[in-house]
Coordinates of C-alpha atoms in Angstrom, one line a residue:
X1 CA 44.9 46.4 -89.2
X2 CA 47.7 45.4 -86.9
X3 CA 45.6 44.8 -84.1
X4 CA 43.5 42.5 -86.6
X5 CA 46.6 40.7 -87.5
X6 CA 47.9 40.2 -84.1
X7 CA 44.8 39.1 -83.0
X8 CA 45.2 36.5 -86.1
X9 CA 48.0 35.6 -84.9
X10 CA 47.6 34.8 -81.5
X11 CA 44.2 32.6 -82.7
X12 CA 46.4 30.7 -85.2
X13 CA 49.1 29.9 -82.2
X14 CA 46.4 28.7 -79.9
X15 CA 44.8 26.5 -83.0
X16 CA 48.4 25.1 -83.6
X17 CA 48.7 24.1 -79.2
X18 CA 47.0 21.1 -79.4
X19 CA 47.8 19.4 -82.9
X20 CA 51.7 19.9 -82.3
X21 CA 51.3 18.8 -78.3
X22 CA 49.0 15.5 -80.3
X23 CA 52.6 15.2 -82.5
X24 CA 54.8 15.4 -80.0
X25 CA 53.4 12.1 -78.2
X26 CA 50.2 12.6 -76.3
X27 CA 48.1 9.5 -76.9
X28 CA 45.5 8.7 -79.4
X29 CA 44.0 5.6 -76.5
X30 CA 44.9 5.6 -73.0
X31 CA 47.7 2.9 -73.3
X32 CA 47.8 0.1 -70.4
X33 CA 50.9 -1.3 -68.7
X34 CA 50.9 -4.9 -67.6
X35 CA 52.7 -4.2 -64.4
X36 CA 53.8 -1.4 -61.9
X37 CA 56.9 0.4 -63.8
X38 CA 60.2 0.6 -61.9
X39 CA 60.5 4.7 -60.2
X40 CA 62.8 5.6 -62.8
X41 CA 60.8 4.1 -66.1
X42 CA 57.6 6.1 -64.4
X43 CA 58.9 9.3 -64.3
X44 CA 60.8 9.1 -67.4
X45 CA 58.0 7.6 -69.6
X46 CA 54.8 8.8 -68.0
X47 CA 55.3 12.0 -65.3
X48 CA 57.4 13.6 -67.4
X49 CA 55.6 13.8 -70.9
X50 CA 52.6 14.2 -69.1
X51 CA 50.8 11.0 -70.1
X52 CA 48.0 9.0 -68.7
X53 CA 48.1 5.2 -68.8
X54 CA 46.5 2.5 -66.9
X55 CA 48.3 -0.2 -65.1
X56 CA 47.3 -3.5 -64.4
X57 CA 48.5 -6.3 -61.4
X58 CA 49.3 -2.7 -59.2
X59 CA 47.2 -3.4 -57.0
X60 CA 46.8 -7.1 -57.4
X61 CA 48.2 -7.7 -53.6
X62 CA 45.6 -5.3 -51.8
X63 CA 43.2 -7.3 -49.5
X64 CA 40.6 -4.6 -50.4
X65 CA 40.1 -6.4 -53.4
X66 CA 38.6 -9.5 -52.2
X67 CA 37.5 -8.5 -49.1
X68 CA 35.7 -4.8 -49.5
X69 CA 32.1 -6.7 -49.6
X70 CA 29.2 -5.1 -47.9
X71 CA 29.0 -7.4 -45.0
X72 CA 32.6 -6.5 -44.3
X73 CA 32.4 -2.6 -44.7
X74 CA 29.0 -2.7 -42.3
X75 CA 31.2 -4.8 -40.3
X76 CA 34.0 -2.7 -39.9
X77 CA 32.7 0.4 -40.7
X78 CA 29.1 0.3 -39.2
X79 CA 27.2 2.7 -37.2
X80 CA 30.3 5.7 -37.9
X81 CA 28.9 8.7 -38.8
X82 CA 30.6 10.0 -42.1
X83 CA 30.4 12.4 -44.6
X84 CA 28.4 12.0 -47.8
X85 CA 27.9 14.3 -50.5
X86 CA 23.9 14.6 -51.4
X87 CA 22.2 16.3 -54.7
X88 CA 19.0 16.0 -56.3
X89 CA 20.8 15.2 -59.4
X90 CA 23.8 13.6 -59.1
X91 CA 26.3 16.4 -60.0
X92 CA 28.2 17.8 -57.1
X93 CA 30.6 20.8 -57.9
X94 CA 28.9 21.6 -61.1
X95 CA 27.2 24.6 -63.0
X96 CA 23.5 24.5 -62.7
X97 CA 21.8 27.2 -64.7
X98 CA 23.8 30.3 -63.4
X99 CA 25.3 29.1 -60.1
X100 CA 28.6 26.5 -59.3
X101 CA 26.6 24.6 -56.7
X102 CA 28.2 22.2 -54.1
X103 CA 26.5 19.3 -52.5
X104 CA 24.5 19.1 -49.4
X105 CA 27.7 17.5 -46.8
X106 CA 25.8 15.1 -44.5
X107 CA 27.0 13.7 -41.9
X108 CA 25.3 9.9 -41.6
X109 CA 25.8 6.4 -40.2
X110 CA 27.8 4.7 -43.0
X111 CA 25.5 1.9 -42.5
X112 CA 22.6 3.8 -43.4
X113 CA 24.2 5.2 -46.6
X114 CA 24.9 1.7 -47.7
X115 CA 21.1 1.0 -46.9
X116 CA 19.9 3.3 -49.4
X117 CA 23.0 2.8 -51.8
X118 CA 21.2 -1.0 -51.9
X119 CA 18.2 0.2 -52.3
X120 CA 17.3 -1.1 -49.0
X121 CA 15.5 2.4 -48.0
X122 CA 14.1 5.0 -50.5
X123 CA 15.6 8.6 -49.7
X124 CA 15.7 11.5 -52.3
X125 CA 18.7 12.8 -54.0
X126 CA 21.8 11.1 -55.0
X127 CA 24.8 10.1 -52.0
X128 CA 27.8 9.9 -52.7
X129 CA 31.1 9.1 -50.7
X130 CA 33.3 11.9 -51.9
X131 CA 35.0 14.0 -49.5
X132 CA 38.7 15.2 -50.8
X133 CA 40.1 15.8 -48.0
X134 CA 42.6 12.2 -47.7
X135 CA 39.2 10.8 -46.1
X136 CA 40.4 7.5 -46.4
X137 CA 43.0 8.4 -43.5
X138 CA 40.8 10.7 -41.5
X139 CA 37.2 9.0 -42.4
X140 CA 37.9 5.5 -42.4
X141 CA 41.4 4.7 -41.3
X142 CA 40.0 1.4 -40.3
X143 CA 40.2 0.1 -44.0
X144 CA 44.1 1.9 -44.6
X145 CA 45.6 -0.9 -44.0
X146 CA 43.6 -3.6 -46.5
X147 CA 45.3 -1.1 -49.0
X148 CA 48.2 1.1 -48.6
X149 CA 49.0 4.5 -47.2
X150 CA 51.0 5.3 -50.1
X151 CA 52.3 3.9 -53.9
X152 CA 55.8 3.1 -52.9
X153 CA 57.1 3.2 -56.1
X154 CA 54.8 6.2 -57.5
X155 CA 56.5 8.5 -53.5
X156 CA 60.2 7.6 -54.6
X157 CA 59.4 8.2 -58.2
X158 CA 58.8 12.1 -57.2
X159 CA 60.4 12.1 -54.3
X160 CA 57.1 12.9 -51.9
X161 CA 54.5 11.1 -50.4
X162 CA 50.4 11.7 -51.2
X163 CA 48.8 15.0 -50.0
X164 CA 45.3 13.1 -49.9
X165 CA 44.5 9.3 -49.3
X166 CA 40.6 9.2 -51.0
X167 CA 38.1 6.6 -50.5
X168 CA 34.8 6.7 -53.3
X169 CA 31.9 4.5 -52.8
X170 CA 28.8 6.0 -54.5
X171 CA 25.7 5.8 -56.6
X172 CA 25.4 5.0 -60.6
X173 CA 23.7 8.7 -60.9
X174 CA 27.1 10.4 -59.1
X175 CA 28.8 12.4 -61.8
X176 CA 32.3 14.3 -61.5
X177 CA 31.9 17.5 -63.7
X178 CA 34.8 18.1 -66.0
X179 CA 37.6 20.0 -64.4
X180 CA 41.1 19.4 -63.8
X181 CA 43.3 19.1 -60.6
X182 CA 47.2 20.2 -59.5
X183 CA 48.1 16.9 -58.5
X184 CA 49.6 13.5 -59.3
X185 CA 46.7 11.0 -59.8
X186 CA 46.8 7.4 -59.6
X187 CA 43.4 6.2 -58.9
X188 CA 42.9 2.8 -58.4
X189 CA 39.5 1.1 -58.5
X190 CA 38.5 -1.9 -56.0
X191 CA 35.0 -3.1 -57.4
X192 CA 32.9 -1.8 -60.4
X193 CA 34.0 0.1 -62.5
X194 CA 34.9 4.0 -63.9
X195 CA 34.3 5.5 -67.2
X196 CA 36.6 8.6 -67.4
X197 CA 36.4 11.1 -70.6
X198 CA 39.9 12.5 -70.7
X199 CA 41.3 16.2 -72.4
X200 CA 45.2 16.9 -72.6
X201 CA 46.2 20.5 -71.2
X202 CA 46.7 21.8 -74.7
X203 CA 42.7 21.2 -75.3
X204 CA 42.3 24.3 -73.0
X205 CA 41.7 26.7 -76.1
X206 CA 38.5 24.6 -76.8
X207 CA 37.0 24.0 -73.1
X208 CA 35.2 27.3 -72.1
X209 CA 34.9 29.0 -68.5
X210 CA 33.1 31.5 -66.7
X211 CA 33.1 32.6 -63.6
X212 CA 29.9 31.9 -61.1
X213 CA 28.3 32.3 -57.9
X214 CA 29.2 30.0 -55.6
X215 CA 26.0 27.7 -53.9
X216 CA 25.1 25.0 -51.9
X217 CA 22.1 22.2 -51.8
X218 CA 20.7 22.2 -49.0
X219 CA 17.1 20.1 -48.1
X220 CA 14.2 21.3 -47.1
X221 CA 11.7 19.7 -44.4
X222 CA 9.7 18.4 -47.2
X223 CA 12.7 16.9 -48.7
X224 CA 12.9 18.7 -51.7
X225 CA 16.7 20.9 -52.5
X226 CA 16.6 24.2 -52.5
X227 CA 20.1 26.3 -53.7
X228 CA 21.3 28.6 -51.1
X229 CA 24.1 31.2 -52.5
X230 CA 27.1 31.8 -50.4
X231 CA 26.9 34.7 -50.4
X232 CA 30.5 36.0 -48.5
X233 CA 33.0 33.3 -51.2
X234 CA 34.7 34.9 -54.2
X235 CA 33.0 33.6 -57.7
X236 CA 34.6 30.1 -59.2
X237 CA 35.9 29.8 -62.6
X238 CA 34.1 26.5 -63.9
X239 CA 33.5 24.4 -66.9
X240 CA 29.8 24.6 -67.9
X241 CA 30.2 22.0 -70.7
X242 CA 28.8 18.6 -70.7
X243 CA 31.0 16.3 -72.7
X244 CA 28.3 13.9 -73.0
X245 CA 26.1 15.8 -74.7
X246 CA 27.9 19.5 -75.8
X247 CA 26.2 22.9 -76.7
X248 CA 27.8 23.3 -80.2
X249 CA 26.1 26.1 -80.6
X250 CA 27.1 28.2 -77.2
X251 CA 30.6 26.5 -77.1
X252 CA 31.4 25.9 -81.1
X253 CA 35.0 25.8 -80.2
X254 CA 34.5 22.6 -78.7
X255 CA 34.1 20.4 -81.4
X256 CA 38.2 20.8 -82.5
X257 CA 38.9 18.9 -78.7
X258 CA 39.6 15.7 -79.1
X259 CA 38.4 13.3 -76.1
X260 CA 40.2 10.4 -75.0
X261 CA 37.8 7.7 -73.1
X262 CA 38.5 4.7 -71.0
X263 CA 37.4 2.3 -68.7
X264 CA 39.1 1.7 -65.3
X265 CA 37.9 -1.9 -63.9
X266 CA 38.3 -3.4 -61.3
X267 CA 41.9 -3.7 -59.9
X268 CA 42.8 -1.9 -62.5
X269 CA 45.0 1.9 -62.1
X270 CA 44.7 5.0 -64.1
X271 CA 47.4 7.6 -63.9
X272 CA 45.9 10.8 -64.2
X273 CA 48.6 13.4 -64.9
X274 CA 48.2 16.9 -63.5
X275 CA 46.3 19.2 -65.3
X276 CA 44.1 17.3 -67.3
X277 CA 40.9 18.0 -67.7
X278 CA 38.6 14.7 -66.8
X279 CA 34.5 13.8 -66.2
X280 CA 34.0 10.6 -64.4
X281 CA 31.1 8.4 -64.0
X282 CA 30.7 4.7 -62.4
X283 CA 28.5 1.6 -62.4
X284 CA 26.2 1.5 -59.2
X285 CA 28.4 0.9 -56.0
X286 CA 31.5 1.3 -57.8
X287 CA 34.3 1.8 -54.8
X288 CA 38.1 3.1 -55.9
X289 CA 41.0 4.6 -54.1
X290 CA 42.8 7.6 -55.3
X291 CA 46.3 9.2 -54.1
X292 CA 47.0 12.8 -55.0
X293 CA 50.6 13.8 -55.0
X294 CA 51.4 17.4 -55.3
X295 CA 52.6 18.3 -58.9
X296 CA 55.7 19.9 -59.4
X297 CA 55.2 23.5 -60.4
X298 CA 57.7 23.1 -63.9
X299 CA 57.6 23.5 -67.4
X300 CA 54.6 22.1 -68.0
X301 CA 52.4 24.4 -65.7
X302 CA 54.9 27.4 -67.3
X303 CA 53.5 25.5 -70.8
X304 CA 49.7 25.5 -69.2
X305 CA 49.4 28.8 -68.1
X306 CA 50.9 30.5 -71.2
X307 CA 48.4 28.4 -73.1
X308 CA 45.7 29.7 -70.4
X309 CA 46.7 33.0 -70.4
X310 CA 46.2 33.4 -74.3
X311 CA 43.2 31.8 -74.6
X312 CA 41.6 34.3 -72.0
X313 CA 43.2 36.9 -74.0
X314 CA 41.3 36.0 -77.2
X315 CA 38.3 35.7 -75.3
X316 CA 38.3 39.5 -74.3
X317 CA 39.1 40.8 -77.9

């Protein structure tokens, strides 16, 4: 009987997370903000509460904006061999069937990538420019300065300047699988645009995980992918849920989350707070910049991994 209760209990708390969190200010709507905010205003209105918003006329001043065409990025670009992330179906880091599969990393001319990101040549698979490792800076450091090497007001804000400079250039049919990231995120998109579906931290009790065996895509000489465990890597905990298109039936818990969408055009900024839990798609040749600045490991992560902790708990009851 006690057990019973506590177990009551602890359901009831994790049920009550999210609607008090909802109360206590997280948006309905990702609100916008017609202009950078001052250091001070941003960490005190945004960083600190932990809320997204986008800003517009941040990014207003960046050459990128006019000048990121085709003909300049084969210009400037060209023949460099880069990385690009390749799958058969669009999803890199993602759950298919019983495996968390990465893409196929393929190192290419940048100007053949944009051939068959034009449609120029037919190649299987889905390419993507992806790689999260400040690629931007290490990749293509010849486009750095048509943007910036940091936010200036977003590195005094907290005091730091971004871990990772990322450049994003890729394919309708490329798909970010929902997770979430410890980091600061302003991403800022030059052309096209991004559709992000958006989940505070205190939606945690109602976005499942399991744990799976890591894999990669790799292609075969007849061009089709085959999935190749690695076999040596510790399992990944990983969402399996689609957003999109939810199994109400595996993952009923689900359908108390409460989404937030939005649409980041075209010199347009989203900050992304730490810890939320996001799924991204684009329109076809969509390019952005993103700057990831370490998060500050505070009450909020103290908040998110008490929140964690019991809904794991639960699970094992």
């Amino acid at each position: 009987m006690a057990e019973g209760a506590a177990l009551r209990a602890v359901r009831g708390c994790l049920a009550a997370f999210p609607r008090e969190a909802r109360e206590l200010g997280w948006p309905e709507s990702v609100p916008y903000l017609d202009r950078p905010p001052s250091p001070l205003e941003f960490y005190r209105e945004w960083v600190s509460p932990n809320k997204p918003c986008i800003i517009r006329n941040a990014i207003s001043h960046w050459p990128a904006l006019k000048k990121w065409t085709s003909a300049y990025l084969r210009e400037v670009v060209g023949p460099k061999v880069v990385s690009v992330a390749v799958t058969p179906n669009g999803y890199a880091d993602a759950v298919f069937r019983d495996r968390f599969v990465m893409p196929e990393e393929r190192q290419m001319p940048f100007m053949d990538f944009l051939d068959i990101l034009e449609k120029k040549v037919t190649s299987s698979g889905v390419f993507y420019v992806q790689k999260q490792c400040s690629n931007l800076t290490k990749e293509f450091p010849e486009l750095v300065n048509d943007v910036q090497p940091d936010i200036p007001w977003m590195t005094e804000a907290l005091g730091k300047k971004p871990d990772a400079v990322n450049f994003w250039l890729g394919e309708s049919a490329a798909v970010t699988s929902l997770h979430k990231d410890h980091y600061e995120n302003l991403y800022c998109v030059v052309s096209g645009e991004k559709y992000f579906l958006l989940h505070p931290p205190s939606d945690r009790p109602f976005i499942p995980y399991e744990l799976y065996q890591p894999a990669t895509y790799q292609v075969s000489e007849d061009g089709s992918f085959q999935i190749v465990d690695e076999k040596t890597a510790d399992k990944v905990p990983w969402i399996p849920l689609d957003p999109l298109n939810p199994n109400l039936e595996l993952y009923p818990e689900y359908a108390q989350a409460q989404p937030l969408q939005c649409t980041v055009k075209a010199g347009e900024m989203l900050y992304l707070p730490s810890l939320w839990f996001h799924h991204v798609q684009q329109s076809h040749g969509c390019i952005a910049v993103n700057y990831w600045y370490d998060m500050e490991y505070d009450l909020k992560y103290s908040y998110y991994q008490l929140l964690d902790g019991l809904t794991k708990a639960v699970k094992m009851l």
